[in-house]
Short mmCIF file of C-alpha atoms in Angstrom, two decimals:
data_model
loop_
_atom_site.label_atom_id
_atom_site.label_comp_id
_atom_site.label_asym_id
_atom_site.label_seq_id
_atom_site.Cartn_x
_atom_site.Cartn_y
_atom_site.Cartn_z
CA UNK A 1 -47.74 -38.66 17.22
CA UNK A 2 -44.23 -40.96 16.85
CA UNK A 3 -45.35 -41.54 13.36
CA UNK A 4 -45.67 -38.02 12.75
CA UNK A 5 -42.27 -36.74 14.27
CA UNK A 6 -40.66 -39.66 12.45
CA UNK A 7 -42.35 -38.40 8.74
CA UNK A 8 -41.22 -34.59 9.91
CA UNK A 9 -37.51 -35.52 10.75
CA UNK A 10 -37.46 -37.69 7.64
CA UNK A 11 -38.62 -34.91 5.57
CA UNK A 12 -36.27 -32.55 7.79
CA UNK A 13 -33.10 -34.78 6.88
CA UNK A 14 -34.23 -34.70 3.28
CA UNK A 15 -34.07 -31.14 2.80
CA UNK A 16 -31.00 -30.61 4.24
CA UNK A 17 -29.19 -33.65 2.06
CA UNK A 18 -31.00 -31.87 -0.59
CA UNK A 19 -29.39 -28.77 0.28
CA UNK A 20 -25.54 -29.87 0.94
CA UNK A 21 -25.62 -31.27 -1.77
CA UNK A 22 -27.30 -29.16 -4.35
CA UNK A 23 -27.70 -25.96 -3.22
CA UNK A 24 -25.81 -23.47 -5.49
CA UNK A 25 -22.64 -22.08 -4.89
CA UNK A 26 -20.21 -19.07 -6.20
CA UNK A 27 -17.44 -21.18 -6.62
CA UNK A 28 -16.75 -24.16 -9.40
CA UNK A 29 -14.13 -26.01 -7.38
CA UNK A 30 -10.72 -27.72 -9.42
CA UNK A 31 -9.42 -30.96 -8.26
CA UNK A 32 -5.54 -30.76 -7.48
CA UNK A 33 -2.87 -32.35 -5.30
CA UNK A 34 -2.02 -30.93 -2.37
CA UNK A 35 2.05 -30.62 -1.91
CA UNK A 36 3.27 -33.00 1.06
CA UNK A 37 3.24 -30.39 4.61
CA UNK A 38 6.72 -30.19 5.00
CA UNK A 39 6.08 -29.79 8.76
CA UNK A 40 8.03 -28.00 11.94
CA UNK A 41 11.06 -30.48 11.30
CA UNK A 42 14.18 -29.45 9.83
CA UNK A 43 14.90 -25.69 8.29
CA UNK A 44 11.10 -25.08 9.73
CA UNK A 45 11.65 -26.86 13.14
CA UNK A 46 9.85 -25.22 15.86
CA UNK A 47 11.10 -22.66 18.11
CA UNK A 48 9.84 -19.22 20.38
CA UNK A 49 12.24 -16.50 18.78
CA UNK A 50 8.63 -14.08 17.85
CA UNK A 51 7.22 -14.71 20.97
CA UNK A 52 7.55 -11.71 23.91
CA UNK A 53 6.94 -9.05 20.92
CA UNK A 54 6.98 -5.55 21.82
CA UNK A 55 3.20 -3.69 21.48
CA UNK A 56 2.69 -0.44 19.64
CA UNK A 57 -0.67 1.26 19.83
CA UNK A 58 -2.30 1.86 16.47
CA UNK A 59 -4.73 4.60 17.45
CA UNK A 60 -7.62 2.41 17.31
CA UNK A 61 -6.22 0.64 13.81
CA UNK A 62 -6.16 -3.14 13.25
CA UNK A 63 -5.20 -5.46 10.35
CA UNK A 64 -1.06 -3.54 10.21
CA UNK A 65 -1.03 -6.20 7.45
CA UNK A 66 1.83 -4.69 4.96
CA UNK A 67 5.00 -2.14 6.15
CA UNK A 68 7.29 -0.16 4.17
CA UNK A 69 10.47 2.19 5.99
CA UNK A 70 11.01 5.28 4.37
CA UNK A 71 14.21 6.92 3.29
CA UNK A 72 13.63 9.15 6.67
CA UNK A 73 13.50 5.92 8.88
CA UNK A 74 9.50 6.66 9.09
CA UNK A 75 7.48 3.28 9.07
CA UNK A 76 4.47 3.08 6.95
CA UNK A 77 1.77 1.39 8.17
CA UNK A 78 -1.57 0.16 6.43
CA UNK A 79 -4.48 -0.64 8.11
CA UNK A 80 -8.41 -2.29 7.19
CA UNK A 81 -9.65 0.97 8.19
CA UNK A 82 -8.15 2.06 5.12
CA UNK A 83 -5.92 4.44 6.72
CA UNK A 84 -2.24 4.28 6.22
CA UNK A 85 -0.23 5.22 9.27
CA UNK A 86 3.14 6.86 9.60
CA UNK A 87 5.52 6.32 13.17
CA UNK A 88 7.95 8.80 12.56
CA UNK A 89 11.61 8.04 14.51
CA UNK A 90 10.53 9.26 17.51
CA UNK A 91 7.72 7.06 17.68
CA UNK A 92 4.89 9.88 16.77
CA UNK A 93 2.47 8.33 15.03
CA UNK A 94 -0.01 10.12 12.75
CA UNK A 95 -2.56 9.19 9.83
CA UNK A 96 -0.95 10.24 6.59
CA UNK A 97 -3.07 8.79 4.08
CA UNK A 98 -6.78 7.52 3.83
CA UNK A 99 -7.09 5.03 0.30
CA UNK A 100 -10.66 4.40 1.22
CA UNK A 101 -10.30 0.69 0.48
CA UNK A 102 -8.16 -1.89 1.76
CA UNK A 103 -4.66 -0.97 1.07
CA UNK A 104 -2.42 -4.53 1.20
CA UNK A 105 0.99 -4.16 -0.18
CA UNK A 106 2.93 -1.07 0.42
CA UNK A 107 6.39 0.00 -0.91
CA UNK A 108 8.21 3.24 -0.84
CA UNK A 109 9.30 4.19 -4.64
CA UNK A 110 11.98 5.22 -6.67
CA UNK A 111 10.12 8.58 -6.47
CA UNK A 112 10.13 9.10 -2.77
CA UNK A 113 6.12 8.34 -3.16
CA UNK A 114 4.83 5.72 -1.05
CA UNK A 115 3.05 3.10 -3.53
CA UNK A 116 -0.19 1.04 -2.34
CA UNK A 117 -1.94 -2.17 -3.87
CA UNK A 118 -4.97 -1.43 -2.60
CA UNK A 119 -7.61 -4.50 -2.66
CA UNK A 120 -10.25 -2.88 -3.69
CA UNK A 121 -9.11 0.47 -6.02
CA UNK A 122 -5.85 -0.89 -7.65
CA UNK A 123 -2.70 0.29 -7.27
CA UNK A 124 -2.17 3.75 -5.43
CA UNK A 125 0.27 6.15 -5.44
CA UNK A 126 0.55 8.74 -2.13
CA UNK A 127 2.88 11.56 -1.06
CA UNK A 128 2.12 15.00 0.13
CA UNK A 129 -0.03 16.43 -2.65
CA UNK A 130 -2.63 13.06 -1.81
CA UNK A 131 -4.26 9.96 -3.68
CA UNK A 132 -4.01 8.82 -6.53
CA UNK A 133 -5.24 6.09 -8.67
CA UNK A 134 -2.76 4.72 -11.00
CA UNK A 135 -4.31 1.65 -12.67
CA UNK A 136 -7.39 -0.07 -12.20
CA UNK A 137 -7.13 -2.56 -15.07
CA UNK A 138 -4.43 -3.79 -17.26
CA UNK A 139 -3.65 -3.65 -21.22
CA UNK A 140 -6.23 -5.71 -22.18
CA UNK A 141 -8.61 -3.88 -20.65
CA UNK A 142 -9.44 -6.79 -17.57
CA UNK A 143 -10.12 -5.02 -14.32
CA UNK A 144 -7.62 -5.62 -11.42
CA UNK A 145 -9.80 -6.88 -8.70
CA UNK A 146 -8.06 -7.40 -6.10
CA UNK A 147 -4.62 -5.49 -5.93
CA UNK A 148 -2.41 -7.63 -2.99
CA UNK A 149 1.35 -6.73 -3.32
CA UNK A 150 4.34 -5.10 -5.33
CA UNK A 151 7.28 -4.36 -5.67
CA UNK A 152 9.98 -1.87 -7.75
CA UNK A 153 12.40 -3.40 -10.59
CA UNK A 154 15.95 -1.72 -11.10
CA UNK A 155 14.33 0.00 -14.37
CA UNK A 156 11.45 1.77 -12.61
CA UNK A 157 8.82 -0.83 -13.47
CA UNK A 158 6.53 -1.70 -10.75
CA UNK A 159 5.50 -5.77 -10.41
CA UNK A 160 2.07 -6.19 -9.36
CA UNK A 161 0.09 -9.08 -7.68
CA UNK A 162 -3.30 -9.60 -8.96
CA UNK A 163 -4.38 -11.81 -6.07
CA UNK A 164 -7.43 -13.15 -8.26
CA UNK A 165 -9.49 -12.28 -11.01
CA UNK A 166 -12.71 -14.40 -10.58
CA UNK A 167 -13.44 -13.06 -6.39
CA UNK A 168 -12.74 -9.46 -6.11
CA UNK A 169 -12.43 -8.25 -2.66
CA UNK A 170 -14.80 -5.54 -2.74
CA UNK A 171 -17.34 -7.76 -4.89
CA UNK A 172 -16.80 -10.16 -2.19
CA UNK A 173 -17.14 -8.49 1.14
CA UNK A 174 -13.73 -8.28 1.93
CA UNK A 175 -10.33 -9.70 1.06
CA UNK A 176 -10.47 -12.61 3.92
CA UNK A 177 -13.81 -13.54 2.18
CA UNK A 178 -12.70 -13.19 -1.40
CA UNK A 179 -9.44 -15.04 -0.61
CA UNK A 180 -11.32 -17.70 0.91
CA UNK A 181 -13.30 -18.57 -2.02
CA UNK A 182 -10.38 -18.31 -4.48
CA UNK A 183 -8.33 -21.06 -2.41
CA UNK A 184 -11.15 -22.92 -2.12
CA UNK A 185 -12.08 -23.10 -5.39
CA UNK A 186 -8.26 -23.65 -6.76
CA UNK A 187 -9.41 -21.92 -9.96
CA UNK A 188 -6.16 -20.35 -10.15
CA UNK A 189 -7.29 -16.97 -10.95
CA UNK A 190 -4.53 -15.28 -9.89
CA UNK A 191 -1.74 -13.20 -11.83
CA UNK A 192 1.98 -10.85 -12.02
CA UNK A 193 1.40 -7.53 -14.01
CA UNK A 194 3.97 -5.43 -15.16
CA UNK A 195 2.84 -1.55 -15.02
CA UNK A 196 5.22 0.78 -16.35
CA UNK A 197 4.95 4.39 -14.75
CA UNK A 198 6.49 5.97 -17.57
CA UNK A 199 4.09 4.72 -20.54
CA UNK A 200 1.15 3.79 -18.41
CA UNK A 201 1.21 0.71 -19.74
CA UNK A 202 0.19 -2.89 -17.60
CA UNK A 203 0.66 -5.87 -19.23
CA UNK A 204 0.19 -9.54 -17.59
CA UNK A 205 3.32 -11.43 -17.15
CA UNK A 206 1.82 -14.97 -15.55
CA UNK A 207 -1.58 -15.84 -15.09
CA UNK A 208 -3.00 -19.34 -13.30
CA UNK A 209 -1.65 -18.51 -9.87
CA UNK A 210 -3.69 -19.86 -6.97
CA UNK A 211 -3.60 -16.77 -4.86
CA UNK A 212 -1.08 -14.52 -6.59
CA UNK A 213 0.17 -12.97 -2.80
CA UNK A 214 3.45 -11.51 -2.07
CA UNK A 215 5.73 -10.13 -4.64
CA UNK A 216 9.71 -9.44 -4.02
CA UNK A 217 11.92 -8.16 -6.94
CA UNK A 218 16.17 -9.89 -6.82
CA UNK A 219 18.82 -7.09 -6.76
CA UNK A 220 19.38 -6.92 -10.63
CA UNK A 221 15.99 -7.28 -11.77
CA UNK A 222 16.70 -10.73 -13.54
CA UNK A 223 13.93 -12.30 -11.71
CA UNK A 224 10.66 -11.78 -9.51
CA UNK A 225 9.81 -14.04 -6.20
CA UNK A 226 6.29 -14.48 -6.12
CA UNK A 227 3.67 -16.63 -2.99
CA UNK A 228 1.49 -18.57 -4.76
CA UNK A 229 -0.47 -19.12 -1.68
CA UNK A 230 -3.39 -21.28 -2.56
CA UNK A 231 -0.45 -24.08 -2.86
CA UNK A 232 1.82 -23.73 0.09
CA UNK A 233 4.55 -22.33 -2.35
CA UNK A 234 7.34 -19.90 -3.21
CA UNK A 235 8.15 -19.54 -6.65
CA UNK A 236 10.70 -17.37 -8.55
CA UNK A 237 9.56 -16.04 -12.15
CA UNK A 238 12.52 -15.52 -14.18
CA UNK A 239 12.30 -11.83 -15.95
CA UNK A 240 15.26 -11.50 -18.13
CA UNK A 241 18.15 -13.65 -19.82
CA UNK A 242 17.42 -17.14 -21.86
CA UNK A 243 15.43 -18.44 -18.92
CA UNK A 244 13.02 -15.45 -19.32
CA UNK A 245 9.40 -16.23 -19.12
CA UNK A 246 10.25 -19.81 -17.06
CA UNK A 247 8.95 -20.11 -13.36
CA UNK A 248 11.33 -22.09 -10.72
CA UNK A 249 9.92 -22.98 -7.36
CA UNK A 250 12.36 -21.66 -4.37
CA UNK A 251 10.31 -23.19 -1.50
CA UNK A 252 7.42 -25.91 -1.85
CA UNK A 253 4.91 -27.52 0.77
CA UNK A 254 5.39 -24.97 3.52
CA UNK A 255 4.02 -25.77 7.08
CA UNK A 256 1.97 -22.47 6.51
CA UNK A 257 0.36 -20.13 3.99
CA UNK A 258 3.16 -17.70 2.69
CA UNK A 259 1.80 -14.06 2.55
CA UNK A 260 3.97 -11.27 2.00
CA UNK A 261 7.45 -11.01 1.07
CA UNK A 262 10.34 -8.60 1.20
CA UNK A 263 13.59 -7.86 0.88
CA UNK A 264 15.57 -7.70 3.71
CA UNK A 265 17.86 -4.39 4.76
CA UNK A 266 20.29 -7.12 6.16
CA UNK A 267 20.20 -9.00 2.68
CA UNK A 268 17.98 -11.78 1.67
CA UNK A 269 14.24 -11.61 2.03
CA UNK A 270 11.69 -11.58 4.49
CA UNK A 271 9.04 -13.96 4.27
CA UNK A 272 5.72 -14.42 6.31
CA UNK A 273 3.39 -17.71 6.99
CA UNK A 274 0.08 -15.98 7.92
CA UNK A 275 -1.41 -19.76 9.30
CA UNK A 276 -0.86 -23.23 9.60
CA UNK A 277 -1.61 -25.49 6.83
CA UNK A 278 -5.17 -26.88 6.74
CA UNK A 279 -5.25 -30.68 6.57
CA UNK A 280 -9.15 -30.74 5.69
CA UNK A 281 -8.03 -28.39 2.96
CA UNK A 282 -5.47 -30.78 1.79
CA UNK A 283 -7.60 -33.96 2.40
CA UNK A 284 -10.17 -32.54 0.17
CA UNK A 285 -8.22 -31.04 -2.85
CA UNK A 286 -8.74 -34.03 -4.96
CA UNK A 287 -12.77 -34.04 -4.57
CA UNK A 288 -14.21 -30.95 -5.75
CA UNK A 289 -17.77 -31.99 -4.73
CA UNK A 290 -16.64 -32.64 -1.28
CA UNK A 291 -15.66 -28.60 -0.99
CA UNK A 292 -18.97 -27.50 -2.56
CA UNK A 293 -20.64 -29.10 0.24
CA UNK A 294 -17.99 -27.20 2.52
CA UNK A 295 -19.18 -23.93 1.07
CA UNK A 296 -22.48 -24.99 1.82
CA UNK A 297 -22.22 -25.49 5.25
CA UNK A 298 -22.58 -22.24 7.73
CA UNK A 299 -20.05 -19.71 8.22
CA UNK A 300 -19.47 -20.84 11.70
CA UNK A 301 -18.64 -24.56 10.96
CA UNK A 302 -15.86 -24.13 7.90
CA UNK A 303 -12.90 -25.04 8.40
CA UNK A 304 -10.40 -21.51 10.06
CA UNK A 305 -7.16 -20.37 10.02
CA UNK A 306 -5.10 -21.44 12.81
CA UNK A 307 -2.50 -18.75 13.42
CA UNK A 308 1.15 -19.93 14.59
CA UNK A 309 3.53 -16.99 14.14
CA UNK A 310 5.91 -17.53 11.66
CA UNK A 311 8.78 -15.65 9.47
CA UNK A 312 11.53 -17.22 7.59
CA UNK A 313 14.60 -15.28 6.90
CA UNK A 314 15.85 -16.80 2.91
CA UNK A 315 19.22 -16.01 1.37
CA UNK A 316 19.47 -14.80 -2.74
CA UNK A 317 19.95 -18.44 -3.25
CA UNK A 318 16.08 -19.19 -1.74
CA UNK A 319 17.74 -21.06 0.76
CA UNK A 320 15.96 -20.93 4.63
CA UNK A 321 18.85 -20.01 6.63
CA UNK A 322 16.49 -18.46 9.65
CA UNK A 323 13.27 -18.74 11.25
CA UNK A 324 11.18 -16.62 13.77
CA UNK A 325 8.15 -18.65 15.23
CA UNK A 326 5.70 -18.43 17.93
CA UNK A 327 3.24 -21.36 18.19
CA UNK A 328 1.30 -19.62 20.67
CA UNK A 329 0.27 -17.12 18.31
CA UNK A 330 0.38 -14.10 20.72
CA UNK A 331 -0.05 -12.01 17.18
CA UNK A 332 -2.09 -12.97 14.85
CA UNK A 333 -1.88 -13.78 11.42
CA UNK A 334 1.65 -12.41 10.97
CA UNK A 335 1.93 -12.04 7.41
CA UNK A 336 5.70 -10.77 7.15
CA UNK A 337 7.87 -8.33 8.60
CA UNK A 338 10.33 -5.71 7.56
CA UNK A 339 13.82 -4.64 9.35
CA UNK A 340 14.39 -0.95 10.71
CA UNK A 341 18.09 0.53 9.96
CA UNK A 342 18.45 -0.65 14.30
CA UNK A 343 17.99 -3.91 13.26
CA UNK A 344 14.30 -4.54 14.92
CA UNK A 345 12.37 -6.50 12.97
CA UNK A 346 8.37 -5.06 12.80
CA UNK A 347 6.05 -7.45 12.22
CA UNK A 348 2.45 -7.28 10.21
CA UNK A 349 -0.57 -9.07 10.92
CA UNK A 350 -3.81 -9.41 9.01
CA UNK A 351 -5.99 -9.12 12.10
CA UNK A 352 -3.71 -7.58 15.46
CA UNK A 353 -5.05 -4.34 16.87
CA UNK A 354 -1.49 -3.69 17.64
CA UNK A 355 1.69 -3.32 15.59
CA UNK A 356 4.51 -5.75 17.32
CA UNK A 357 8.36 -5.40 17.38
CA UNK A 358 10.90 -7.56 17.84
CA UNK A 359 14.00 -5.40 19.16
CA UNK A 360 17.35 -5.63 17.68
CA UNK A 361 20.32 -6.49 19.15
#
């Protein structure tokens, strides 16, 4: 009988170092270098300024993960439901649009339409008359698979974040699952498209992003802010002028994974860390094998995100001159914020069944 439990567990431990190590997998993982954590020390040193946030029911909504304020002082809300919220002024809240996807990025445009990236149709365009697609693919006729963020330029065209092009979020089950496989695999799928409203026309500006996330447009159009989150990083793409074309990084080796950004009513920009860095994700960048055999493992036993509640507060220069942190995490996920003409600051989350706000003075 010990001889034969022995021979079974043998055989038992076989198969499953047969399957960590060989099963297949939907990922072909890159080795890269990890940027050194720059840690809760210095312009990122710890403190409780988001904790205490004010709740707002969401009807039965979660995932507020994008906001836009429009010119009536409205906020737009989007939601994984796929509905997109208004709270007018007086705090009335209603459903005013349903994208049936995942809408991500939202921005109010030139137009007075409210504009979606929606992660699984494209990008959307919504005002009273409804819906619309705009663009599902770009010039060269490669689909847009998972529409994250964008943002308006001074000459009308719209900058769009093509979070990747390998995992699609609907493909994928869902943008946490399609994001997860596109940071894990550091493929660097990701891309910037230029659409142009006027001549329908979407052509790709920068391609091998890891995670092509928030977009943020400077004041005179000269350049485009851009979260490369797969690597910890904020990085400006210069648009116009003799730099044209180059890419500058603003802010590198974060203590979090930068989400969305946006400009700031009170000048600047707005920029969310949804969660803390991962050191098994950074200990294992240089060994692609090693993360094969983390796909490999169950759901339940991969690495998660921690969430620590963070937004930074950087001047036109890219310089941190303000931070808003709770290390309690109290709201989940916070992936940026946006400030009201009162000067509250409302702040998104990927996963919060509630929409939080941190009064103004």
């Amino acid at each position: 009988m010990t001889r034969t439990i022995r021979r079974f567990s043998f055989i038992l431990v076989c198969a499953l170092l047969a399957y960590l190590l060989f099963w297949p997998v939907p990922l072909d993982p890159v080795a890269w270098s990890a940027p050194a954590n720059a840690g809760y020390v210095g312009p990122y040193a710890a403190n409780h300024k988001l904790a205490g946030l004010k709740r707002h029911d969401l009807m039965g909504h979660h995932g507020p993960e994008d906001l836009a304020i429009g010119a009536d002082g409205a906020l737009y809300i989007n939601t994984g439901e796929g509905d997109i919220l208004r709270r007018a002024p007086d705090g009335e809240l209603t459903v005013f649009a349903q994208t049936n996807g995942r809408p991500l990025g939202i921005e109010m445009g030139p137009d007075g339409a409210l504009w979606v990236a929606d992660a699984y149709q494209g990008l959307m365009r919504v005002d009273d008359n409804g819906v619309t697609l705009v663009l599902d693919e770009t010039r060269d006729g490669t689909p847009i698979r998972y529409a994250n963020s964008l943002d308006f330029a001074p000459d009308g065209a719209i900058w769009l974040s093509d979070a990747s092009t390998r995992f699609g979020a609907r493909q994928w089950g869902g943008t946490l699952e399609a994001s997860y496989l596109e940071i894990l695999e550091h493929g660097r799928s990701g891309r910037i498209i230029r659409f142009d409203p006027s001549t329908g026309v979407a052509e790709i500006k920068l391609a091998g992003i890891s995670f092509a996330n928030g977009v943020a447009m400077g004041a005179t159009g000269e350049w485009l802010l851009f979260c490369e989150t797969g690597e910890s990083a904020l990085r400006k793409l210069w648009i116009k002028g003799p730099r044209a074309g180059e890419v500058e990084d603003v802010l590198t080796g974060l203590p979090g994974y930068p989400d969305n950004i946006k400009r700031d009513a009170a000048g600047g920009f707005l920029l969310g860390l949804v969660s803390k860095r991962s050191a098994a994700a950074d200990k294992t960048a240089p060994y692609p094998f090693l993360r094969k055999i983390v796909q490999r493992l169950p759901a339940a036993m991969r690495p998660k995100a921690v969430s620590y509640g963070f937004v930074i507060h950087l001047n036109e220069d890219g310089e941190v001159t303000e931070t808003w942190q709770d290390p309690a995490a109290d709201y989940p996920l916070v992936t940026g914020a946006v400030r009201d003409p009162d000067g509250s600051l409302w702040v998104s989350s990927l996963g919060a069944d509630w929409l939080a706000q941190l009064v103004g003075p």
